[in-house]
CSV table of C-alpha atoms and ligand atoms in Angstrom, one decimal:
chain,number,residue,atom,x,y,z
A,1,MET,CA,88.8,43.0,75.3
A,2,LYS,CA,89.3,45.1,72.1
A,3,GLU,CA,85.5,45.1,71.5
A,4,LEU,CA,84.9,46.7,74.9
A,5,ASP,CA,82.9,49.9,75.0
A,6,ILE,CA,85.1,52.3,77.1
A,7,GLY,CA,83.7,55.7,78.1
A,8,ILE,CA,86.0,58.5,79.3
A,9,ILE,CA,84.2,61.3,81.2
A,10,GLY,CA,86.2,64.6,80.5
A,11,GLY,CA,88.1,65.8,77.5
A,12,GLY,CA,91.0,67.6,79.3
A,13,ILE,CA,94.6,66.7,78.9
A,14,GLY,CA,94.1,63.5,80.9
A,15,GLY,CA,90.9,62.3,79.1
A,16,LEU,CA,92.3,63.0,75.6
A,17,SER,CA,95.6,61.3,76.5
A,18,ALA,CA,93.7,58.3,77.7
A,19,ALA,CA,91.6,58.1,74.6
A,20,LEU,CA,94.7,58.4,72.3
A,21,ALA,CA,96.6,55.8,74.3
A,22,LEU,CA,93.7,53.3,74.2
A,23,GLN,CA,93.2,53.9,70.4
A,24,ARG,CA,96.9,53.2,69.8
A,25,THR,CA,96.4,49.8,71.6
A,26,GLY,CA,93.4,48.9,69.4
A,27,PHE,CA,90.4,50.1,71.5
A,28,ARG,CA,87.7,52.5,70.4
A,29,PRO,CA,87.0,54.7,73.5
A,30,VAL,CA,84.5,57.5,73.5
A,31,VAL,CA,85.3,60.8,75.3
A,32,LEU,CA,82.2,62.5,76.9
A,33,GLU,CA,83.0,66.2,77.5
A,34,GLN,CA,80.6,68.6,79.2
A,35,ALA,CA,81.8,71.7,77.3
A,36,PRO,CA,80.1,72.7,74.0
A,37,VAL,CA,83.6,73.1,72.4
A,38,LEU,CA,86.9,71.5,73.2
A,39,ALA,CA,89.2,74.2,74.7
A,40,GLU,CA,91.9,74.8,77.3
A,41,VAL,CA,92.6,77.8,79.4
A,42,GLY,CA,95.4,80.1,78.2
A,43,ALA,CA,98.4,79.2,80.2
A,44,GLY,CA,101.6,77.4,80.0
A,45,ILE,CA,102.4,73.9,81.2
A,46,SER,CA,105.7,72.2,82.0
A,47,LEU,CA,106.3,68.7,80.8
A,48,SER,CA,109.0,66.5,82.4
A,49,PRO,CA,111.0,63.8,80.6
A,50,THR,CA,108.5,61.2,81.9
A,51,ALA,CA,105.6,63.0,80.1
A,52,ALA,CA,107.8,63.4,77.1
A,53,HIS,CA,108.3,59.6,76.9
A,54,ALA,CA,104.6,59.2,77.1
A,55,LEU,CA,103.8,61.8,74.5
A,56,ASN,CA,106.5,60.4,72.1
A,57,HIS,CA,104.8,56.9,72.6
A,58,LEU,CA,101.5,58.5,71.7
A,59,GLY,CA,102.9,59.9,68.4
A,60,LEU,CA,103.2,63.5,69.6
A,61,ALA,CA,107.0,63.8,69.3
A,62,GLU,CA,106.6,66.5,66.6
A,63,THR,CA,104.3,68.6,68.8
A,64,LEU,CA,107.1,68.6,71.5
A,65,GLN,CA,109.7,69.4,68.9
A,66,THR,CA,107.9,72.1,67.0
A,67,GLN,CA,105.4,73.7,69.5
A,68,ALA,CA,107.2,73.5,72.9
A,69,TYR,CA,109.9,75.7,74.2
A,70,HIS,CA,113.1,73.8,75.0
A,71,PRO,CA,114.7,75.4,78.1
A,72,GLU,CA,118.4,74.6,78.6
A,73,ASP,CA,119.6,76.3,81.8
A,74,GLN,CA,117.0,77.6,84.3
A,75,CYS,CA,117.9,80.0,87.1
A,76,VAL,CA,116.3,80.4,90.5
A,77,ARG,CA,116.6,84.1,91.5
A,78,HIS,CA,116.2,86.1,94.7
A,79,TYR,CA,113.0,88.2,94.9
A,80,ARG,CA,114.7,91.4,96.1
A,81,ASP,CA,117.6,91.9,93.8
A,82,GLY,CA,117.2,89.1,91.3
A,83,ARG,CA,120.6,87.6,92.1
A,84,PRO,CA,121.0,83.9,91.1
A,85,LEU,CA,120.5,81.5,93.9
A,86,SER,CA,120.8,78.3,91.9
A,87,TRP,CA,121.1,77.0,88.3
A,88,ILE,CA,119.7,73.8,87.0
A,89,ASN,CA,120.0,72.2,83.6
A,90,ARG,CA,116.7,71.1,81.8
A,91,GLY,CA,118.2,69.9,78.5
A,92,ARG,CA,121.5,68.1,77.8
A,93,SER,CA,122.0,66.6,81.3
A,94,LEU,CA,118.5,65.2,81.4
A,95,VAL,CA,118.8,63.6,78.0
A,96,GLU,CA,122.0,61.9,79.1
A,97,LYS,CA,120.4,60.6,82.3
A,98,TYR,CA,116.8,60.0,81.3
A,99,GLY,CA,116.7,59.9,77.5
A,100,GLU,CA,114.5,63.0,77.3
A,101,ARG,CA,114.5,66.7,78.3
A,102,TYR,CA,112.1,69.2,79.9
A,103,TYR,CA,109.6,71.1,77.7
A,104,LEU,CA,107.3,74.1,78.2
A,105,ILE,CA,104.2,74.5,76.1
A,106,HIS,CA,101.0,76.4,75.9
A,107,ARG,CA,98.2,74.2,77.3
A,108,ALA,CA,96.0,74.8,74.3
A,109,ASP,CA,98.7,73.7,71.9
A,110,LEU,CA,99.1,70.4,73.7
A,111,HIS,CA,95.3,70.0,74.1
A,112,ASP,CA,94.7,70.8,70.4
A,113,ALA,CA,97.4,68.3,69.3
A,114,LEU,CA,95.8,65.6,71.5
A,115,ALA,CA,92.3,66.3,70.2
A,116,ALA,CA,93.4,66.3,66.6
A,117,ALA,CA,95.2,62.9,67.0
A,118,VAL,CA,92.2,61.4,68.8
A,119,ARG,CA,89.7,62.6,66.1
A,120,ASN,CA,92.1,61.6,63.3
A,121,ASN,CA,91.9,58.0,64.6
A,122,ASP,CA,88.2,58.1,65.0
A,123,ALA,CA,86.1,61.1,64.0
A,124,LYS,CA,83.3,60.1,66.5
A,125,ALA,CA,85.6,59.6,69.5
A,126,VAL,CA,84.7,62.9,71.2
A,127,GLU,CA,81.2,63.9,72.1
A,128,LEU,CA,80.5,67.4,73.4
A,129,ASP,CA,77.7,68.8,75.6
A,130,ARG,CA,77.8,65.6,77.5
A,131,ARG,CA,77.8,66.5,81.2
A,132,CYS,CA,77.8,63.5,83.4
A,133,VAL,CA,75.4,63.9,86.4
A,134,ASP,CA,75.1,60.3,87.6
A,135,LEU,CA,76.6,56.8,87.2
A,136,THR,CA,75.1,53.4,88.1
A,137,GLN,CA,76.9,50.1,87.6
A,138,ASP,CA,76.3,46.4,88.0
A,139,SER,CA,78.5,43.4,87.3
A,140,THR,CA,78.2,43.7,83.5
A,141,GLY,CA,78.5,47.4,82.9
A,142,VAL,CA,78.1,51.1,83.8
A,143,THR,CA,75.3,53.5,82.8
A,144,VAL,CA,76.2,57.1,82.6
A,145,HIS,CA,73.4,59.7,83.0
A,146,PHE,CA,73.8,63.1,81.3
A,147,ALA,CA,72.4,66.6,82.3
A,148,ASP,CA,70.1,66.5,79.2
A,149,GLY,CA,68.3,63.5,80.6
A,150,SER,CA,69.9,61.0,78.2
A,151,SER,CA,72.0,58.0,79.4
A,152,ARG,CA,74.3,55.5,77.8
A,153,ARG,CA,75.8,52.1,78.8
A,154,PHE,CA,79.5,51.2,78.7
A,155,ASP,CA,81.6,48.1,79.7
A,156,ALA,CA,84.1,50.3,81.5
A,157,MET,CA,84.3,53.9,82.6
A,158,ILE,CA,87.2,56.3,83.2
A,159,GLY,CA,86.5,59.4,85.2
A,160,ALA,CA,88.9,62.1,83.8
A,161,ASP,CA,86.7,64.9,84.9
A,162,GLY,CA,89.1,67.0,86.9
A,163,SER,CA,89.6,67.9,90.5
A,164,ARG,CA,85.9,68.4,91.2
A,165,SER,CA,85.1,65.0,89.5
A,166,ALA,CA,81.4,64.0,89.3
A,167,VAL,CA,82.5,60.5,88.7
A,168,ARG,CA,84.6,60.4,91.9
A,169,HIS,CA,81.6,61.8,93.8
A,170,GLN,CA,79.4,59.1,92.4
A,171,ILE,CA,81.7,56.2,93.3
A,172,PHE,CA,83.3,57.4,96.5
A,173,GLY,CA,80.9,60.0,97.9
A,174,ALA,CA,81.7,63.6,98.7
A,175,LEU,CA,85.5,63.9,98.9
A,176,GLU,CA,86.0,67.5,97.8
A,177,PRO,CA,89.5,68.9,97.4
A,178,GLN,CA,90.5,71.3,100.3
A,179,TYR,CA,91.8,74.8,100.0
A,180,THR,CA,95.6,74.8,100.7
A,181,GLY,CA,96.2,78.4,101.7
A,182,TYR,CA,97.8,79.2,98.3
A,183,ILE,CA,96.5,81.4,95.6
A,184,ALA,CA,97.9,82.0,92.1
A,185,TRP,CA,97.8,84.5,89.3
A,186,ARG,CA,98.4,83.5,85.7
A,187,GLY,CA,99.2,85.9,82.9
A,188,LEU,CA,100.4,86.0,79.3
A,189,VAL,CA,102.4,88.9,78.0
A,190,PRO,CA,103.0,89.5,74.3
A,191,MET,CA,106.7,89.0,74.0
A,192,GLU,CA,107.3,92.1,71.9
A,193,ARG,CA,106.4,94.2,75.0
A,194,VAL,CA,108.9,92.4,77.2
A,195,PRO,CA,112.4,94.0,77.6
A,196,PRO,CA,114.8,91.2,76.6
A,197,GLU,CA,117.3,92.0,79.4
A,198,ILE,CA,114.8,90.8,82.0
A,199,LEU,CA,114.6,87.3,80.4
A,200,ASP,CA,118.0,86.0,81.4
A,201,PRO,CA,117.6,83.1,80.9
A,202,PRO,CA,114.2,83.0,79.3
A,203,SER,CA,112.8,80.4,81.7
A,204,GLY,CA,113.2,80.5,85.4
A,205,VAL,CA,111.7,81.1,88.8
A,206,ILE,CA,112.0,83.9,91.3
A,207,ILE,CA,111.5,83.1,95.0
A,208,GLY,CA,110.7,85.1,98.1
A,209,PRO,CA,109.1,84.5,101.5
A,210,GLY,CA,105.5,83.3,101.0
A,211,HIS,CA,105.8,83.9,97.2
A,212,LEU,CA,107.0,82.3,94.0
A,213,VAL,CA,107.0,83.5,90.4
A,214,ASN,CA,107.6,81.1,87.5
A,215,ARG,CA,107.9,82.5,83.9
A,216,TYR,CA,108.8,81.1,80.5
A,217,PRO,CA,108.1,81.6,76.8
A,218,VAL,CA,105.3,79.7,75.0
A,219,ARG,CA,103.8,79.7,71.4
A,220,GLY,CA,107.2,79.8,69.7
A,221,GLY,CA,108.3,82.7,71.8
A,222,GLU,CA,105.2,84.9,71.0
A,223,LEU,CA,104.0,85.1,74.6
A,224,LEU,CA,105.6,85.1,78.0
A,225,ASN,CA,103.7,82.9,80.4
A,226,PHE,CA,103.9,83.5,84.1
A,227,VAL,CA,102.3,82.1,87.3
A,228,ALA,CA,102.7,84.1,90.5
A,229,PHE,CA,101.9,82.4,93.9
A,230,ALA,CA,101.1,83.9,97.2
A,231,GLU,CA,99.4,82.8,100.5
A,232,ARG,CA,95.9,83.7,101.8
A,233,LYS,CA,94.1,82.3,104.8
A,234,ALA,CA,90.8,81.8,103.1
A,235,TRP,CA,89.4,81.6,99.6
A,236,VAL,CA,85.8,81.5,98.5
A,237,GLU,CA,85.7,82.1,94.8
A,238,GLU,CA,85.3,79.1,92.5
A,239,GLY,CA,87.1,78.4,89.2
A,240,TRP,CA,90.3,79.0,87.3
A,241,SER,CA,89.3,82.1,85.5
A,242,ILE,CA,88.6,84.8,88.0
A,243,ARG,CA,89.6,88.2,86.7
A,244,SER,CA,92.2,90.2,88.6
A,245,THR,CA,93.9,93.5,88.0
A,246,VAL,CA,97.5,94.5,87.4
A,247,GLU,CA,97.3,96.8,90.5
A,248,GLU,CA,96.3,93.9,92.7
A,249,LEU,CA,99.1,91.8,91.4
A,250,LEU,CA,101.7,94.6,91.8
A,251,ASP,CA,100.5,95.3,95.3
A,252,GLU,CA,101.1,91.7,96.3
A,253,PHE,CA,104.6,91.8,94.8
A,254,SER,CA,105.4,95.4,95.9
A,255,ASP,CA,108.9,94.8,97.2
A,256,TRP,CA,110.0,92.6,94.4
A,257,THR,CA,112.7,93.1,91.8
A,258,PRO,CA,112.0,95.0,88.6
A,259,LEU,CA,112.9,91.7,86.8
A,260,VAL,CA,109.4,90.6,87.9
A,261,ARG,CA,107.4,93.8,88.3
A,262,ARG,CA,108.3,95.0,84.8
A,263,PHE,CA,106.6,92.0,83.0
A,264,MET,CA,103.7,92.1,85.5
A,265,GLU,CA,103.1,95.7,84.6
A,266,LEU,CA,102.8,94.7,80.9
A,267,VAL,CA,100.2,92.0,81.1
A,268,PRO,CA,97.0,92.9,79.2
A,269,PRO,CA,94.2,92.9,81.8
A,270,HIS,CA,92.1,90.4,79.7
A,271,LEU,CA,95.0,87.9,80.0
A,272,LEU,CA,95.3,88.1,83.8
A,273,PHE,CA,93.5,85.7,86.1
A,274,LYS,CA,93.7,84.4,89.7
A,275,TRP,CA,92.5,81.3,91.5
A,276,GLY,CA,92.7,79.4,94.8
A,277,LEU,CA,94.8,76.2,94.9
A,278,PHE,CA,93.2,73.0,96.2
A,279,ASP,CA,94.5,69.4,96.7
A,280,ARG,CA,93.4,66.4,98.8
A,281,GLU,CA,94.8,63.5,100.7
A,282,PRO,CA,95.7,60.7,98.4
A,283,LEU,CA,92.9,58.1,97.9
A,284,ALA,CA,93.4,54.5,99.1
A,285,THR,CA,91.9,53.3,95.8
A,286,TRP,CA,90.8,54.9,92.5
A,287,THR,CA,88.5,52.1,91.3
A,288,ARG,CA,85.1,50.7,92.1
A,289,GLY,CA,84.0,47.8,90.0
A,290,ARG,CA,84.1,48.9,86.4
A,291,VAL,CA,84.8,52.6,87.0
A,292,THR,CA,88.2,54.1,87.7
A,293,LEU,CA,89.7,57.6,88.0
A,294,LEU,CA,92.5,59.3,86.1
A,295,GLY,CA,94.4,62.7,86.3
A,296,ASP,CA,93.1,65.4,88.7
A,297,ALA,CA,90.0,63.3,89.3
A,298,ALA,CA,92.2,60.7,91.0
A,299,HIS,CA,94.8,63.0,92.5
A,300,PRO,CA,94.3,66.7,92.6
A,301,ILE,CA,97.6,68.3,93.2
A,302,LEU,CA,99.4,71.6,94.0
A,303,PRO,CA,101.3,72.9,91.0
A,304,PHE,CA,104.6,73.6,92.7
A,305,LEU,CA,106.3,70.8,90.9
A,306,GLY,CA,104.4,71.3,87.7
A,307,HIS,CA,103.3,67.7,87.7
A,308,GLY,CA,99.5,67.6,87.5
A,309,ALA,CA,99.3,67.2,83.7
A,310,VAL,CA,102.5,65.1,83.8
A,311,LEU,CA,100.7,62.6,86.1
A,312,ALA,CA,97.6,62.6,84.0
A,313,ILE,CA,99.5,61.8,80.8
A,314,GLU,CA,101.5,59.1,82.6
A,315,ASP,CA,98.2,57.6,84.0
A,316,ALA,CA,96.8,57.5,80.4
A,317,VAL,CA,99.7,55.5,79.0
A,318,VAL,CA,99.8,53.1,81.9
A,319,LEU,CA,96.1,52.6,81.8
A,320,ALA,CA,96.1,51.7,78.1
A,321,ARG,CA,99.0,49.3,78.6
A,322,ALA,CA,97.1,47.7,81.4
A,323,PHE,CA,94.0,47.2,79.2
A,324,ALA,CA,96.2,45.7,76.5
A,325,ALA,CA,97.7,43.2,79.0
A,326,SER,CA,94.5,42.1,80.6
A,327,ASP,CA,91.6,39.7,80.0
A,328,ARG,CA,89.0,41.5,82.1
A,329,VAL,CA,88.2,45.1,83.0
A,330,GLU,CA,88.8,44.5,86.7
A,331,GLU,CA,92.2,43.0,86.0
A,332,ALA,CA,93.1,46.1,83.8
A,333,PHE,CA,92.1,48.5,86.5
A,334,GLU,CA,94.0,46.5,89.2
A,335,ARG,CA,97.2,46.6,87.0
A,336,TYR,CA,96.7,50.3,86.3
A,337,GLU,CA,96.2,51.3,90.0
A,338,ASN,CA,99.1,49.1,91.2
A,339,ALA,CA,101.5,50.8,88.7
A,340,ARG,CA,100.3,54.3,89.5
A,341,ARG,CA,98.8,54.9,93.0
A,342,GLU,CA,102.1,55.0,94.9
A,343,ARG,CA,103.8,57.4,92.5
A,344,ALA,CA,100.8,59.7,92.3
A,345,ALA,CA,100.5,59.9,96.1
A,346,PHE,CA,104.3,60.6,96.4
A,347,VAL,CA,104.1,63.5,93.9
A,348,VAL,CA,101.0,65.0,95.7
A,349,ILE,CA,102.8,65.0,99.0
A,350,GLN,CA,106.1,66.2,97.5
A,351,SER,CA,104.3,69.1,95.8
A,352,ARG,CA,103.2,70.4,99.2
A,353,ASN,CA,106.8,70.1,100.4
A,354,ALA,CA,108.0,72.0,97.4
A,355,ALA,CA,105.6,74.8,98.2
A,356,ARG,CA,107.1,75.2,101.6
A,357,MET,CA,110.7,75.0,100.3
A,358,PHE,CA,110.1,77.7,97.7
A,359,HIS,CA,108.1,80.0,100.0
A,360,ALA,CA,110.5,79.6,103.1
A,361,PRO,CA,111.4,82.8,104.9
A,362,ASP,CA,115.1,82.3,104.4
A,363,THR,CA,115.3,82.8,100.7
A,364,GLU,CA,119.0,83.3,100.8
A,365,THR,CA,119.7,79.7,101.9
A,366,TYR,CA,117.8,78.1,99.0
A,367,HIS,CA,120.9,76.6,97.4
A,368,GLU,CA,122.1,75.0,100.6
A,369,ARG,CA,118.6,73.7,101.5
A,370,THR,CA,118.2,72.0,98.1
A,371,GLN,CA,121.9,71.1,97.8
A,372,GLY,CA,121.7,72.7,94.4
A,373,LYS,CA,119.3,70.1,93.1
A,374,ALA,CA,116.1,70.8,91.1
A,375,ALA,CA,113.0,70.4,93.2
A,376,ASP,CA,111.6,67.6,90.9
A,377,GLU,CA,114.7,65.8,89.6
A,378,GLY,CA,116.3,66.0,93.0
A,379,ILE,CA,113.6,63.7,94.5
A,380,GLY,CA,113.8,61.2,91.7
A,381,LEU,CA,110.7,62.1,89.8
A,382,PHE,CA,112.3,61.6,86.4
A,383,SER,CA,113.4,58.1,87.1
A,384,TYR,CA,110.0,56.6,86.0
A,385,ASN,CA,109.0,55.7,82.5
A,386,PRO,CA,105.2,55.1,81.9
A,387,VAL,CA,106.1,53.3,78.7
A,388,THR,CA,108.2,50.7,80.4
A,389,GLN,CA,106.9,50.7,84.0
A,390,PRO,CA,106.0,47.1,84.8
A,391,ILE,CA,102.3,46.6,84.9
B,401,FAD,C1,98.6,77.2,88.3
B,401,FAD,C2,98.7,75.8,87.7
B,401,FAD,C3,99.8,75.5,87.0
B,401,FAD,C4,100.0,74.2,86.6
B,401,FAD,N1,101.1,74.0,85.9
B,401,FAD,C5,101.3,72.7,85.5
B,401,FAD,C6,102.5,72.3,84.9
B,401,FAD,O1,103.4,73.2,84.7
B,401,FAD,N2,102.7,71.0,84.6
B,401,FAD,C7,101.8,70.1,84.8
B,401,FAD,O2,102.0,68.9,84.5
B,401,FAD,N3,100.6,70.4,85.4
B,401,FAD,C8,100.4,71.7,85.8
B,401,FAD,N4,99.2,72.0,86.4
B,401,FAD,C9,98.2,70.9,86.7
B,401,FAD,C10,97.4,70.5,85.5
B,401,FAD,O3,96.9,71.7,84.9
B,401,FAD,C11,96.3,69.6,85.8
B,401,FAD,O4,96.8,68.6,86.7
B,401,FAD,C12,95.8,68.9,84.6
B,401,FAD,O5,95.2,69.8,83.7
B,401,FAD,C13,94.7,67.8,84.9
B,401,FAD,O6,94.2,67.3,83.7
B,401,FAD,P1,92.8,66.5,83.8
B,401,FAD,O7,92.5,66.1,82.4
B,401,FAD,O8,92.9,65.4,84.8
B,401,FAD,O9,91.7,67.5,84.3
B,401,FAD,P2,91.1,68.8,83.7
B,401,FAD,O10,92.2,69.5,82.9
B,401,FAD,O11,90.5,69.6,84.8
B,401,FAD,O12,90.0,68.3,82.7
B,401,FAD,C14,88.8,67.8,83.1
B,401,FAD,C15,87.8,67.9,81.9
B,401,FAD,O13,86.6,67.2,82.4
B,401,FAD,C16,85.5,68.0,82.0
B,401,FAD,N5,84.4,67.7,82.9
B,401,FAD,C17,84.4,68.1,84.2
B,401,FAD,N6,83.2,67.7,84.8
B,401,FAD,C18,82.6,67.0,83.8
B,401,FAD,C19,81.3,66.3,83.8
B,401,FAD,N7,80.6,66.2,84.9
B,401,FAD,N8,80.9,65.6,82.7
B,401,FAD,C20,81.7,65.7,81.6
B,401,FAD,N9,82.9,66.4,81.5
B,401,FAD,C21,83.3,67.0,82.7
B,401,FAD,C22,86.0,69.4,82.0
B,401,FAD,O14,85.2,70.3,81.3
B,401,FAD,C23,87.4,69.3,81.5
B,401,FAD,O15,87.5,69.4,80.1
B,401,FAD,C24,99.0,73.3,86.8
B,401,FAD,C25,97.8,73.6,87.5
B,401,FAD,C26,97.7,74.9,88.0
B,401,FAD,C27,96.5,75.2,88.7
C-alpha cells in the first residue's frame, strides 16, 4: 500500500491536511492544485478541540500555540444594546472535558503552515496550475485530465476541490450546492483603529433577527476579523470575493449597536467582501471505485457552527489512518467513509439549525432557548476525536 500513487485534487485546507496526514503514515501523495500559487482568502477561521487534536497529530501544535488566538470566555450579545445574553467558555473547561481548547486563526496562517509542512516532507508534493477537468477510472487506477490537455494516472484519487468539486461532478454527476437564503460579509480591520472598549471580550458574537455578527482577533492581535450574516431571497453572484462597500454593510445593520457599527465603519474597503452561502443535502456515499471526496467537496456546509474546515481536517486524519490500516484502496475508502459520513451529515444539518437559532426573531430568549449551552459543544460536536475514532 505504501507504494500507491495517491493524487489529491485541490490544495485548500482539506487537500493539504490530507497530504500531510498521508505523508505522516508513510505515503507519498501528490496535490494537484488549479491555482498558479498556493494562497488562501484573507479571513479568520475557528478550530474546535477536535480539529486541534488532528492538527497536533499532524505536527502543527506549534502553529496553534504561536499563531492562533486563544479565546477564554466568549459572549453572545444583543444586537440593539449589546447586553450580554450568554457566556461560554472556550478554554479551561474544554481542556478539562476534551483535552483541547478552541482556537481562532487567520486562514492563510493555517494554510501556509500546512503547505510548508507538506513541502518540507516532499518538495515535489504540490503541483500548481493543475486544473482537473475530467476523470476516468477502471479496476486498476484513475486517470486525471487537466485543463492544459495533459493527463496522469494514479492508483487512488481524493477530490478535495471544494464545494463546486469537479471530481464530485465527474463521479456523481451534477449535484450543485444550493443557495440557502443567507449571505455574508467578511472584513479585516487593523486593530490599531479599533477602540478597545468595544472588544469586551475580544471574541464573541452579536445576534439579532435575521442577522449574526461574529468577530475575533487574528494574526497575533494585528487584525480584527469579522463575518456578518444576513438573509436574501436570491443570490446570483459567484465566488467568495465579491467587493462590497462599507455603506452597504452599514445599511444592512442600520439599527445595530455601536459595538458592531463602529468596527464596521473602520474596515478598509479593499478588505471587505460579500458572498452567498450554499450547502447541499448530505450524499449517501462519497466514493466511487478508486475515487473518494473530502472536505467541502464531500459535504458543503453553512458556516454557522464554524465547522467546514474542522470537518475537512478531521476527514484528512481519518482517511490517512484508514489507508494505513488497509490492504486495498477500496477497503481504505470504506473504512474512511464509515468513520466519517454520519458525523459530517450531522454537522451539515446542525449548521442549518444553528442559523435558525441565531437568527430567530426573539433574540431576548436566546439563553433560555439554548439553555446557556454553546451551539457546537451543546450538541456534542467536541466528543469526537479523529485521531482515536475507530476505523
Ligand atoms: C463565511 C465562512 C466562514 C467560515 N468559517 C469557518 C470556521 O470558522 N471554521 C471552519 O472550520 N470552517 C469555516 N468555514 C468553512 C471552511 O472555509 C471550508 O469548509 C473549508 O475551507 C473547506 O476546505 P476544502 O479544502 O475542502 O475546500 P476549499 O478551501 O474550497 O479548497 C479547494 C481547493 O481546490 C482547488 N480546486 C478547485 N477546483 C479544482 C480543480 N478542478 N482542479 C484543481 N484544483 C481545484 C481550489 O483552488 C482550492 O484551493 C467558513 C466558510 C465560510 C464561507
